[in-house]
Amino acid sequence: MTDATASLTTADGKPLKAALAASQARAKRKALMLVAPLFLFVVITFVIPIGQMLFQSIYNPTFSDAAPALDEWFGANPQGTVPDEAAFAALAADLKLMREERTAGAAGTRINYDVAGTRSLFTAAARRADDLAPPYREAILALNEDWGDPMIWRAMRSASSAFTPDFYLAALDMTRDEAGKIVQVEERQRVYKKLFGRTLMLSGLITVLCMLLAFPIAHLLATLPLAKSNILMILVLLPFWTSLLVRSTAWIVLLQQQGVINSALVALGIIDDQGRIAMIYNQAGTIIAMTHILLPFMVLPLYSVMRTIPPSYVRAARSLGASSWTAFRRVYLPQTLPGIAAGALLVFILAVGYYITPALVGGADGQLISNLIAFHMQKSLNWSLAAALAGLLLGGILLLYWLYDRLVGIDKMKLG
Amino acid sequence: MTTAANGEGFVVFDRVQKSYDGETLVVKDLNLSVGKGEFLTMLGPSGSGKTTCLMMLAGFETATHGEIRLGGTNINMVPPHKRGIGMVFQNYALFPHMSVGENLAFPLEVRGMGKSERETKIKRALDMVQMGSFINRRPAQLSGGQQQRIALARALVFDPELVLMDEPLGALDKQLREHMQFEIKHLHESLGITVVYVTHDQGEALTMSDRVAVFNDGRIQQLAPPEDLYERPENSFVAQFIGENNKLPGTIEELGADKALVRLANGELIDATPVNVTEKGQKTLVSIRPERVEFKPEMMPPGAHMIGAEVLEVIYMGDILRARLRVAGSDDFVMKMRNTLGQTKLSPGQSLKIGWHPQDARALDPL
């Protein structure tokens, strides 16, 4: 077969494949030029920054740049070596360097990620680095007893290599003990895994709620006459055109303890004034507001699939003897699956990474993992940890997408 | 065409009216009785109310007024799935997420039939339409004609006594359509089922039906066997809608029991058979089928009326020659000639005398 095609030639003897390529080259060049701006845009604004961000999750040279002598000593001595005079001499040299280059704060912050309260240790020691004289071990321990803590030395050792999996360990609530073995952090410090779990659980719940709410709306949209369905469609899209802040604030007005719903319930005597229901600044608030905000993402793919299902299918099922429920379950519902799948995937992925709504209405227990990522980006400035958390999130979504492809098939998905 | 002993048909529309908007009637006072085992076709242009009638019979639309009876019982309030009527849809409506076998099993499953009985019935139905080897295919893997056969098999698999077909052959090409017409006809004959068939294709209606109901404007214009419909249309709409037709406008000069004298637009007088004209001086359209027009004196039927004509154009159509003539001031009078060996060649501009038997000239209402 391939031999036969390879030997095919055009009328004047040129190989057919070459002739085909030549005849299409112009069109291909044109197409490439049309795509190029978008391609560059995506690379510059998307691929490079995200790649660089994710790179930070495994690469953090703050400490290794600030402490080259220690880096050398750690390289020469294996894990578990008790820091000797040479080690303290290296530390003294690095503290002097930090003082000159004003990097003690940054280096201290890096060690502070692993061992709390060590930033001041570095800044204080660096301030007095010029007074240090041999024997360095005694001199440094005289500054602060804590310098003898094996945990600090363990933290400095792992921070001295710029490439490190430690941020991923931290993102999974794990750390290293004095010997460098990977262990779970203390019970009360385990926050990330719990938060990942909560994020997935709430996202799943929001997806299911959206599905239940969107199905009848989409069906109505798909079956109403065009003039009426257009008006309804505007109502569905209206939230899209309203600022996220306005929508979240509207929910606050409705749901807060002194808000419209609670006051109405009190006025009707259903609950008493002390028993006002907390519907916002908690998980309930996050669920309600996010379901509302993500609903159009479920309605639109469902609508576009339902519009293409001719009414004759259900009629055929009915005429063949199926009750309306059987016709719905066995004929209509299976045909809407591509829309349900697309909507669910879309809503779930958006929900998993949602930030602003939980921040506004989520209170303490309605926070999602992205709020913590934002915290590390903006407050604690531990970008590497933020990047590791984001990397785990991305990995999780890719895994889900892969599973979805295996189970449902991406080609079956219709986004609208 | 056998009717029930009490004289009432298997399917009866009794003074049925239908309105969608409360302002206009889509179906106006429909009375129709279909005998058990009959093949009845509802024929008409789009918007004539024929599909609405079918949908009311299937139970997807409710009659605004009147009664629909099936086997003697009023089914106005019976939901579609309890009517036990098989239906074939225009776009086949095969469930795309099920295989051919699953599609056919569907009506049997919802009736709670056991597996072995189901399989026997499915096999029998598929063999009936010569599709036995396609049981595991998906509808999307079948051609239009094959899908049509499966849709037919699915509508028949649960042994309904009445099968409705809504323009089932509309999407097929001409050859396949003609082939399927015969197959459906044969299935109808061998199974003895009652079929109500909707189409806007008059050829299809004439080929397949025992009787044809011609719909227009929400009413049945004529209900008759195909031959009567073609040979003896009762009004101008039917004459126009079924087959090709020449119409000459005129006024009734004399009116007898089976003969009328009509003065044409150019003053010429011709004989015609009165159909739905009632009085002297009335306007009329005289309808003559193109194949009943002769121009050779030796072929002229006895008693034929002769009239002058001028040839405007002759079109070669293979089996026939079609001549457009100017007759009595009208430019679109058509005459069909068989393409026989030694057929006289006519040329444009030629004058000749044409004629027809007075029985073939039917004086109808002026539309």
PDB file of C-alpha atoms in Angstrom, chain B residues 248 265-266 326-332:
ATOM      1  CA  LEU B 248     -59.957  26.495 -19.753  1.00  0.00           C
ATOM      2  CA  ALA B 265     -62.975  33.089 -23.291  1.00  0.00           C
ATOM      3  CA  ASN B 266     -62.612  33.513 -27.086  1.00  0.00           C
ATOM      4  CA  ARG B 326     -52.319  28.174 -27.494  1.00  0.00           C
ATOM      5  CA  VAL B 327     -55.951  27.187 -27.154  1.00  0.00           C
ATOM      6  CA  ALA B 328     -58.880  29.555 -26.798  1.00  0.00           C
ATOM      7  CA  GLY B 329     -56.596  32.417 -25.776  1.00  0.00           C
ATOM      8  CA  SER B 330     -54.759  30.444 -23.087  1.00  0.00           C
ATOM      9  CA  ASP B 331     -51.002  29.920 -23.561  1.00  0.00           C
ATOM     10  CA  ASP B 332     -50.356  26.992 -21.302  1.00  0.00           C
TER      11      ASP B 332
END
